[in-house]
Coordinates of N, CA and C in Angstrom, one line a residue:
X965 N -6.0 159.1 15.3 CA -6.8 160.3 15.1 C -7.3 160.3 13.6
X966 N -6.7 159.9 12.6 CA -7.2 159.6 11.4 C -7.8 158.5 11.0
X967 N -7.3 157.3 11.8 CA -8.6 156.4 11.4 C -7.7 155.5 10.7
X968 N -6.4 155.8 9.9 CA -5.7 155.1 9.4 C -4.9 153.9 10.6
X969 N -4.1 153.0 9.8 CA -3.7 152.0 10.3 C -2.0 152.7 10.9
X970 N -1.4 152.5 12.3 CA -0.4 152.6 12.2 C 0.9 151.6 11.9
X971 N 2.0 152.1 11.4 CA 3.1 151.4 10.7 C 3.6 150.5 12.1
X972 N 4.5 149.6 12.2 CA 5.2 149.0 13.0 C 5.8 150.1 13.7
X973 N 5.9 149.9 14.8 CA 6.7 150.3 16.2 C 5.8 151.5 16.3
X974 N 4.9 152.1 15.6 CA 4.0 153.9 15.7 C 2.6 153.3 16.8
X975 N 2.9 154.5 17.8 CA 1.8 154.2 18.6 C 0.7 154.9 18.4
X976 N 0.2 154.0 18.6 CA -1.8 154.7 18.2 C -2.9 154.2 19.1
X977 N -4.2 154.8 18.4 CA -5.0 154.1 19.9 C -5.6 152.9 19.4
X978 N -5.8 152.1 20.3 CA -6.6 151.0 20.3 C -7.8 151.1 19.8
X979 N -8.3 150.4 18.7 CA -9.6 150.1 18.5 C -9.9 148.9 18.1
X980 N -11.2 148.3 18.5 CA -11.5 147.2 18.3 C -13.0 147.0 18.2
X981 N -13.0 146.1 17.4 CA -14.5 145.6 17.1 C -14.7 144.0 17.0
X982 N -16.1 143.3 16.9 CA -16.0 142.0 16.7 C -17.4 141.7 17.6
X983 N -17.9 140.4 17.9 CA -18.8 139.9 17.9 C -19.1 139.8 19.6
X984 N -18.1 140.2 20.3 CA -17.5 140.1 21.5 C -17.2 141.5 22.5
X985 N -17.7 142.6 21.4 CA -17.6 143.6 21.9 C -18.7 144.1 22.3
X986 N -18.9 144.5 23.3 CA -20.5 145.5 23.4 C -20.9 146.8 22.6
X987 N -21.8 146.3 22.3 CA -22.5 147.5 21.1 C -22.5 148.9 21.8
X988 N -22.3 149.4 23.0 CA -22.5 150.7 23.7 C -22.8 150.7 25.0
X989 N -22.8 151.9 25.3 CA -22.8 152.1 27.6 C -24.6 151.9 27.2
X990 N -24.9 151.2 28.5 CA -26.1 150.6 28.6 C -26.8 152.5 29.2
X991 N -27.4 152.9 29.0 CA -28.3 154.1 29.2 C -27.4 155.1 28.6
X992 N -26.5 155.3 28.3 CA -25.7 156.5 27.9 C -25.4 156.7 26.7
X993 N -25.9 157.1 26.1 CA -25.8 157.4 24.5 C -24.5 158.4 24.0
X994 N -24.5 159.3 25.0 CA -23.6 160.1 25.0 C -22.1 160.0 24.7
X995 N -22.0 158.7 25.7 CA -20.7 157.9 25.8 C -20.7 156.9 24.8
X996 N -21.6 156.4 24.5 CA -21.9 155.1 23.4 C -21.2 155.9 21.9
X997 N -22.1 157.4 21.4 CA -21.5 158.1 20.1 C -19.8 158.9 20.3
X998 N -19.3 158.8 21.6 CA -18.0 159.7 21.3 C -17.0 158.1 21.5
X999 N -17.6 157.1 21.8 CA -16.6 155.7 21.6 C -16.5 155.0 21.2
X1000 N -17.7 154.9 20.0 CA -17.7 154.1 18.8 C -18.2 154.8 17.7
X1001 N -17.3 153.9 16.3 CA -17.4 155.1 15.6 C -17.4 154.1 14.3
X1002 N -18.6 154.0 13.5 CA -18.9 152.8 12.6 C -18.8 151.5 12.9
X1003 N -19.1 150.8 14.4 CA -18.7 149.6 14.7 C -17.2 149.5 15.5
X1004 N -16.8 150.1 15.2 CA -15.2 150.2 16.2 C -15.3 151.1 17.7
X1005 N -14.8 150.0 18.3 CA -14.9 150.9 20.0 C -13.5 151.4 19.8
X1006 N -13.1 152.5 20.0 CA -12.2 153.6 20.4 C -11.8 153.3 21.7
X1007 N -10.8 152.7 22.3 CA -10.7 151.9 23.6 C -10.2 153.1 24.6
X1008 N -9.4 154.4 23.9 CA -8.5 155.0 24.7 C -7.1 154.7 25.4
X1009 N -7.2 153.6 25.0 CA -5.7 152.5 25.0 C -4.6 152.7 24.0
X1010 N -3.2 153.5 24.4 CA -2.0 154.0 23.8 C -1.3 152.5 22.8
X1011 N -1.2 152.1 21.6 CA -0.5 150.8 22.2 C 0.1 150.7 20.9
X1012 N 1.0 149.7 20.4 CA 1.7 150.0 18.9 C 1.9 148.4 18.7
X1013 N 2.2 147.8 17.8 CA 2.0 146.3 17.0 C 3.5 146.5 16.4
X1014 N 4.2 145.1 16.8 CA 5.6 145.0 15.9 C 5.2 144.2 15.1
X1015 N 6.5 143.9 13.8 CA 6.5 143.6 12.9 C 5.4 142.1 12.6
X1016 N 5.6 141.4 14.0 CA 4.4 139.8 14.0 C 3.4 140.0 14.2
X1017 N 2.6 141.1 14.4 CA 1.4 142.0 14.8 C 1.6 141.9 16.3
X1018 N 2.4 141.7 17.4 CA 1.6 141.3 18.7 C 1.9 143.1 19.5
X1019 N 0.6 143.0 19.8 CA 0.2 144.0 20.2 C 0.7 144.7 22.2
X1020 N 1.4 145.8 21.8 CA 1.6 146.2 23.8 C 0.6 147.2 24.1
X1021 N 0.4 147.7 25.0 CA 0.1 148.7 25.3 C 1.0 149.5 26.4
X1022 N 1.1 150.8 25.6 CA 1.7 151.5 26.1 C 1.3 153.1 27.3
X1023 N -0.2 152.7 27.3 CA -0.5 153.9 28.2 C -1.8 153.9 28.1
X1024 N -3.0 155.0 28.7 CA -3.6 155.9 28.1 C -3.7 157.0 27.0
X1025 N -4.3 157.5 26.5 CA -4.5 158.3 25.8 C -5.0 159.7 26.7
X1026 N -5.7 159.4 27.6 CA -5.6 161.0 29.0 C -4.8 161.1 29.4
X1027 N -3.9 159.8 29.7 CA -2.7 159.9 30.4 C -1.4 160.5 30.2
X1028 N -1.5 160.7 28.6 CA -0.1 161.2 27.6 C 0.3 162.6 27.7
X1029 N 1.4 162.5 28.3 CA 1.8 164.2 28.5 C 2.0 164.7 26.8
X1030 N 2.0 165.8 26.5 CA 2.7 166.5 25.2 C 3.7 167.7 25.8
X1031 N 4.8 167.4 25.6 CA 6.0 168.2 26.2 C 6.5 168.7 25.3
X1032 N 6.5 170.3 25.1 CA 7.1 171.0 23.7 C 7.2 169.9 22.3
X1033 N 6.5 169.8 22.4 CA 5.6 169.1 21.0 C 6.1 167.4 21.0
X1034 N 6.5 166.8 21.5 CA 6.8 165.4 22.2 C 6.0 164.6 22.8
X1035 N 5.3 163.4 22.7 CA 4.5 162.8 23.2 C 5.4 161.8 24.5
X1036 N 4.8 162.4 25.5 CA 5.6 161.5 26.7 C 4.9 160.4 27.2
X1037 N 4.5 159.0 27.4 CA 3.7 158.2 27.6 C 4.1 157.6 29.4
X1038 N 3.5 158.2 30.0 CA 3.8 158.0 31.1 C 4.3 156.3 31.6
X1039 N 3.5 155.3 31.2 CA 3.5 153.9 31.6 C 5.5 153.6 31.7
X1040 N 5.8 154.2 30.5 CA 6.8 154.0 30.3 C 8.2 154.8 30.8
X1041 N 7.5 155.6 31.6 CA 8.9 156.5 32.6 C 8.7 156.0 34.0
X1042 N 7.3 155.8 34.1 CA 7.0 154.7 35.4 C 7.9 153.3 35.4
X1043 N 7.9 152.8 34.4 CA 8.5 151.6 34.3 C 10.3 151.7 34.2
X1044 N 10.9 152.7 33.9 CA 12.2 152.6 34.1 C 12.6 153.1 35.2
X1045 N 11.5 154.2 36.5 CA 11.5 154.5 37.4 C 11.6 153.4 38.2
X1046 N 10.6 152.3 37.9 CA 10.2 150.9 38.5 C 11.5 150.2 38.5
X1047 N 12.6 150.2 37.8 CA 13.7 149.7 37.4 C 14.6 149.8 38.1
X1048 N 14.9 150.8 39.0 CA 15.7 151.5 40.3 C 15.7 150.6 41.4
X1049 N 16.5 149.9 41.8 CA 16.5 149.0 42.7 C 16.1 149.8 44.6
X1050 N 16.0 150.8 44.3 CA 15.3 151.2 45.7 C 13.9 151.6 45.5
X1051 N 13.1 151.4 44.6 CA 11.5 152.2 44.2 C 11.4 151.0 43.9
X1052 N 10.2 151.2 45.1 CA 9.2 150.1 45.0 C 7.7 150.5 44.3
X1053 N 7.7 151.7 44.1 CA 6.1 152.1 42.9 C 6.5 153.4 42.4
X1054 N 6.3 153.6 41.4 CA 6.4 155.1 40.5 C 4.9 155.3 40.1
X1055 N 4.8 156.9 39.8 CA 4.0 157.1 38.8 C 4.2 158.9 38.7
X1056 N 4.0 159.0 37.5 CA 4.2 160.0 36.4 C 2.9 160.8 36.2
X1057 N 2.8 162.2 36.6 CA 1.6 163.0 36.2 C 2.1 163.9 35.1
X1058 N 1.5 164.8 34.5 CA 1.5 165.9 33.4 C 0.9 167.5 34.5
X1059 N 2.2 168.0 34.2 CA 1.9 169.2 35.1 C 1.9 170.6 34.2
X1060 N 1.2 171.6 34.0 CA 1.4 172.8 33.4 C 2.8 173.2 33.3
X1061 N 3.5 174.2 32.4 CA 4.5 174.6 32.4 C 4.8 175.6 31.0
X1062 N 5.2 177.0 31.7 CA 4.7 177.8 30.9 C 5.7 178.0 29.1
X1063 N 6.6 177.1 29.5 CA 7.9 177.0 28.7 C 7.0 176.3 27.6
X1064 N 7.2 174.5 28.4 CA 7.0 173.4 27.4 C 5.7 173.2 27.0
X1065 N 4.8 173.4 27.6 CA 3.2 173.3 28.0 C 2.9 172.4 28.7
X1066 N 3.1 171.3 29.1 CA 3.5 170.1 30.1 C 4.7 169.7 30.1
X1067 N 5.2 169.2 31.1 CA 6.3 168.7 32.2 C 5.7 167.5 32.5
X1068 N 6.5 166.7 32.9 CA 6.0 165.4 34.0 C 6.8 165.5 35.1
X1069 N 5.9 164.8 36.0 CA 6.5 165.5 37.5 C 6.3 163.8 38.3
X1070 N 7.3 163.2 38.6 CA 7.4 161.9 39.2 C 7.0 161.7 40.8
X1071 N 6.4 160.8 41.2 CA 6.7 160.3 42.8 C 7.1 159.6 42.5
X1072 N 7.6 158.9 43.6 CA 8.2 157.1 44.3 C 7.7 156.8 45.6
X1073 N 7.5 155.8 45.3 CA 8.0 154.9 46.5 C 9.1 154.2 46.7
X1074 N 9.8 154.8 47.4 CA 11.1 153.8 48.3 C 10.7 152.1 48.7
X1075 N 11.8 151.3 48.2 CA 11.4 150.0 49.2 C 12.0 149.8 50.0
X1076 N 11.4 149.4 51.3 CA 12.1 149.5 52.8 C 13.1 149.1 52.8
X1077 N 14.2 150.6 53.2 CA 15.4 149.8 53.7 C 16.1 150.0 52.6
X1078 N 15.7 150.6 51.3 CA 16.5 150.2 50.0 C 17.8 151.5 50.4
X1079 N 19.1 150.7 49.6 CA 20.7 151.5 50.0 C 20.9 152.2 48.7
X1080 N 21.1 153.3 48.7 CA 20.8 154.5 47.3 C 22.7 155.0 47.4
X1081 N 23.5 155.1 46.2 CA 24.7 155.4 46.3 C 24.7 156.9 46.0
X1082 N 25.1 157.4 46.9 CA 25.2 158.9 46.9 C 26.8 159.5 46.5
X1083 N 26.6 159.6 44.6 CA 27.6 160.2 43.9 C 28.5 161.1 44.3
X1084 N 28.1 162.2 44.7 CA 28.5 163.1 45.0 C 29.3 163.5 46.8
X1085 N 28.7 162.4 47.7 CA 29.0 162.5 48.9 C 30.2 161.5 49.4
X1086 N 29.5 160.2 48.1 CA 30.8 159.5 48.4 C 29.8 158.4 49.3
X1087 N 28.5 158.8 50.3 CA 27.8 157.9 51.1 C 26.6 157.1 50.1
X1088 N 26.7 155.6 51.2 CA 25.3 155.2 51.1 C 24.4 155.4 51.9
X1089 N 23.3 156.0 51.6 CA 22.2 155.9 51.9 C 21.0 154.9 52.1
X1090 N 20.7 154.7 53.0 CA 18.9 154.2 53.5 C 18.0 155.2 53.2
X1091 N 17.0 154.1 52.8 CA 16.1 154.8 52.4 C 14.7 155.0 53.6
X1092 N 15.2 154.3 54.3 CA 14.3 154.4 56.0 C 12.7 155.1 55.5
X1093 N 11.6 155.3 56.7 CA 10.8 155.6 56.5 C 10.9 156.6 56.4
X1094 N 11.3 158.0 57.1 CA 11.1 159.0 57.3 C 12.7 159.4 56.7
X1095 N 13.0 159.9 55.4 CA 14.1 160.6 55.1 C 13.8 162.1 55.6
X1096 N 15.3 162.7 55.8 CA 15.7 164.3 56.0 C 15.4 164.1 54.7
X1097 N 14.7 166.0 54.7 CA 15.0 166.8 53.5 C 16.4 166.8 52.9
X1098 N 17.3 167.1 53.1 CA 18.6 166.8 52.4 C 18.6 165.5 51.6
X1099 N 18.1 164.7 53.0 CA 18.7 162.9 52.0 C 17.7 163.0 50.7
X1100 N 16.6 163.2 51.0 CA 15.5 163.2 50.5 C 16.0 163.9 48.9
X1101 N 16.6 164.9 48.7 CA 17.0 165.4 47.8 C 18.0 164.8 47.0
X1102 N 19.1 164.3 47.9 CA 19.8 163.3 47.5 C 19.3 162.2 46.7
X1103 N 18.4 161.2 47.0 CA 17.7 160.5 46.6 C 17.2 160.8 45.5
X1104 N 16.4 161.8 45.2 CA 15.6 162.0 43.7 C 16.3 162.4 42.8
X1105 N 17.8 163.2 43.3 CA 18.8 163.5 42.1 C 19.5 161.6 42.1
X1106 N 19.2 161.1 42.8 CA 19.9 159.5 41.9 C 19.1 159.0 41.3
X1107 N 17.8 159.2 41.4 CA 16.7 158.5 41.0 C 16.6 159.3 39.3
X1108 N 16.7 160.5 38.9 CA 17.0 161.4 38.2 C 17.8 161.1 37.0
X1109 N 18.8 160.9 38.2 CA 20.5 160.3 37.4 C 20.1 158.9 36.5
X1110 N 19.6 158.1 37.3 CA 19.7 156.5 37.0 C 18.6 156.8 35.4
X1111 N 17.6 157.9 35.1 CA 16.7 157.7 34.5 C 17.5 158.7 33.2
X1112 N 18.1 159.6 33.4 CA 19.0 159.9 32.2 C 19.7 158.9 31.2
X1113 N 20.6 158.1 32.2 CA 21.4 156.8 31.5 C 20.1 155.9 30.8
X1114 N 18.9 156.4 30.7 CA 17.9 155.4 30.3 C 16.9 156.3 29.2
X1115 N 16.3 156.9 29.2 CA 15.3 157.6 28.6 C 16.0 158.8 27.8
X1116 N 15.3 159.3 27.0 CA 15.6 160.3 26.3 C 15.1 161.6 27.1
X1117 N 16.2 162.8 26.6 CA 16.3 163.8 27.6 C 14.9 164.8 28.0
X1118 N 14.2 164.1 26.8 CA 12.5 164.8 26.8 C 12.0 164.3 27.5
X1119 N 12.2 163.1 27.8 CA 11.2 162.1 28.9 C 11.7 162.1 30.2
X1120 N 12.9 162.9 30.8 CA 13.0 163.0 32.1 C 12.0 163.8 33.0
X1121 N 11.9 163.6 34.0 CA 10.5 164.5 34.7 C 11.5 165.7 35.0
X1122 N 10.7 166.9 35.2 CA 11.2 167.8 35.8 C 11.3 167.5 37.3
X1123 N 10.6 167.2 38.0 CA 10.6 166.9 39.7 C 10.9 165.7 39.8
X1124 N 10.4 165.4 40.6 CA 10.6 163.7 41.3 C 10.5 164.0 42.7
X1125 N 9.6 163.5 43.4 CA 9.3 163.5 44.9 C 9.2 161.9 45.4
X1126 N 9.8 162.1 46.5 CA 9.5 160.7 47.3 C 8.7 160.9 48.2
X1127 N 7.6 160.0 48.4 CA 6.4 159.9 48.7 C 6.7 158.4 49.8
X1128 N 5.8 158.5 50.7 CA 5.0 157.3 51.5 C 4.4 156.7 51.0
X1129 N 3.4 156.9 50.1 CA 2.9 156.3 49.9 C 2.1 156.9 48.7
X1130 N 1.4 156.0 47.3 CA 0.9 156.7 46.1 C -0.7 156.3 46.6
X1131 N -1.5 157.4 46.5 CA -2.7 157.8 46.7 C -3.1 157.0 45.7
X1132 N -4.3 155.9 46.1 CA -5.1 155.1 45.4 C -6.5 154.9 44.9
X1133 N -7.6 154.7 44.1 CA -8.7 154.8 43.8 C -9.2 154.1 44.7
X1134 N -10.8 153.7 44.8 CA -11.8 152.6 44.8 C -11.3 151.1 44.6
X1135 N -11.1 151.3 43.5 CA -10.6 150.5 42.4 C -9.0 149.8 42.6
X1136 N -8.5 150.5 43.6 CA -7.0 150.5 43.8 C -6.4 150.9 43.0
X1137 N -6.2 151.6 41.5 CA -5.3 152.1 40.7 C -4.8 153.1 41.5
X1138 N -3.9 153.6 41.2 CA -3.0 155.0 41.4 C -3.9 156.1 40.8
X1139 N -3.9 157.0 42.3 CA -5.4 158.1 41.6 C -4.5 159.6 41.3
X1140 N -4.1 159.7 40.1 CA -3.3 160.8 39.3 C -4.0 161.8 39.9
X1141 N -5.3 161.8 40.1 CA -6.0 163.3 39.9 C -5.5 163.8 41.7
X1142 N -5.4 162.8 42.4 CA -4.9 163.0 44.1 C -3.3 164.1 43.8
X1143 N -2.8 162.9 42.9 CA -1.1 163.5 43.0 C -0.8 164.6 42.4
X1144 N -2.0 165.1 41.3 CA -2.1 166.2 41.2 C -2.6 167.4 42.0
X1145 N -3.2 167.4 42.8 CA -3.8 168.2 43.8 C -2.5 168.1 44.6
X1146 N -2.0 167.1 44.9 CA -0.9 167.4 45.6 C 0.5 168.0 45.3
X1147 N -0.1 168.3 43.9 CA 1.4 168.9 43.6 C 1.6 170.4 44.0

């Protein structure tokens, strides 16, 4: 946001310039002045550099929840959701909330057949195609569970739904703006 350089492990946005970059959107000037700014393209890319400079990326910059003043980076609650040996795809929206001002609110996808240990019942669980509402609930409080032992207590989602399947672009990405209508 300032333009300055971020310190090791501080996430900031991507920008880049060089001989290899395109000078601007071909007819759109519009888009050309709000994404480059003296020669530097503004990528919109979340991403932070350790100490050898090598560069991750850690998200979008649309994508980034702000949760009672906490920056939540979705890529990365997807990815420890992804870590659940029964979810076979996650992804993470930013939902209103009159408390925090955003919440994140999780789907999954189950992978076929995956066996979920049901803490409290004592049963294992399948994750079959068609779960009951009960199991179903079962399920996302383990999915829940497994992400506490992992993330910090700000980055837990408030929901978590299991889904059939995550609604997709053109493009095939995961279409956020779907899962939000669907929420």
């Amino acid at each position: 946001e300032t333009g300055e350089d971020c310190t090791s492990g501080q996430v900031g946005e991507l920008w880049i310039r060089g001989p290899h970059v395109s000078p601007g959107y071909a007819d759109n000037p519009e888009a050309t002045a709000s994404s480059f700014v003296e020669g530097w393209l503004h990528t919109g890319d979340l991403a932070l550099a350790d100490d050898e400079g090598c560069v991750t990326i850690v998200g979008r910059s649309k994508d980034m929840i702000i949760s009672g003043g906490e920056n939540i980076y979705p890529a990365e609650i997807e990815s420890a959701m992804a870590a659940h040996p029964a979810v076979a795809e996650a992804a993470l929206i930013g939902v209103p909330d009159e408390r925090w001002g955003e919440v994140g609110r999780a789907f999954v996808v189950l992978r076929p057949h995956a066996s979920i240990w049901d803490s409290n019942s004592g049963r294992k669980l399948d994750s079959g195609a068609d779960l009951p509402a009960d199991m179903a609930k079962l399920v996302e409080a383990e999915i829940l569970h497994f992400l506490r032992q992992r993330l910090a207590k700000y980055k837990i989602p408030k929901s978590l739904y299991v889904v059939p399947v995550l609604p997709r672009t053109a493009a095939g990405k995961i279409d956020k703006r779907a899962l939000a209508e669907m929420s």
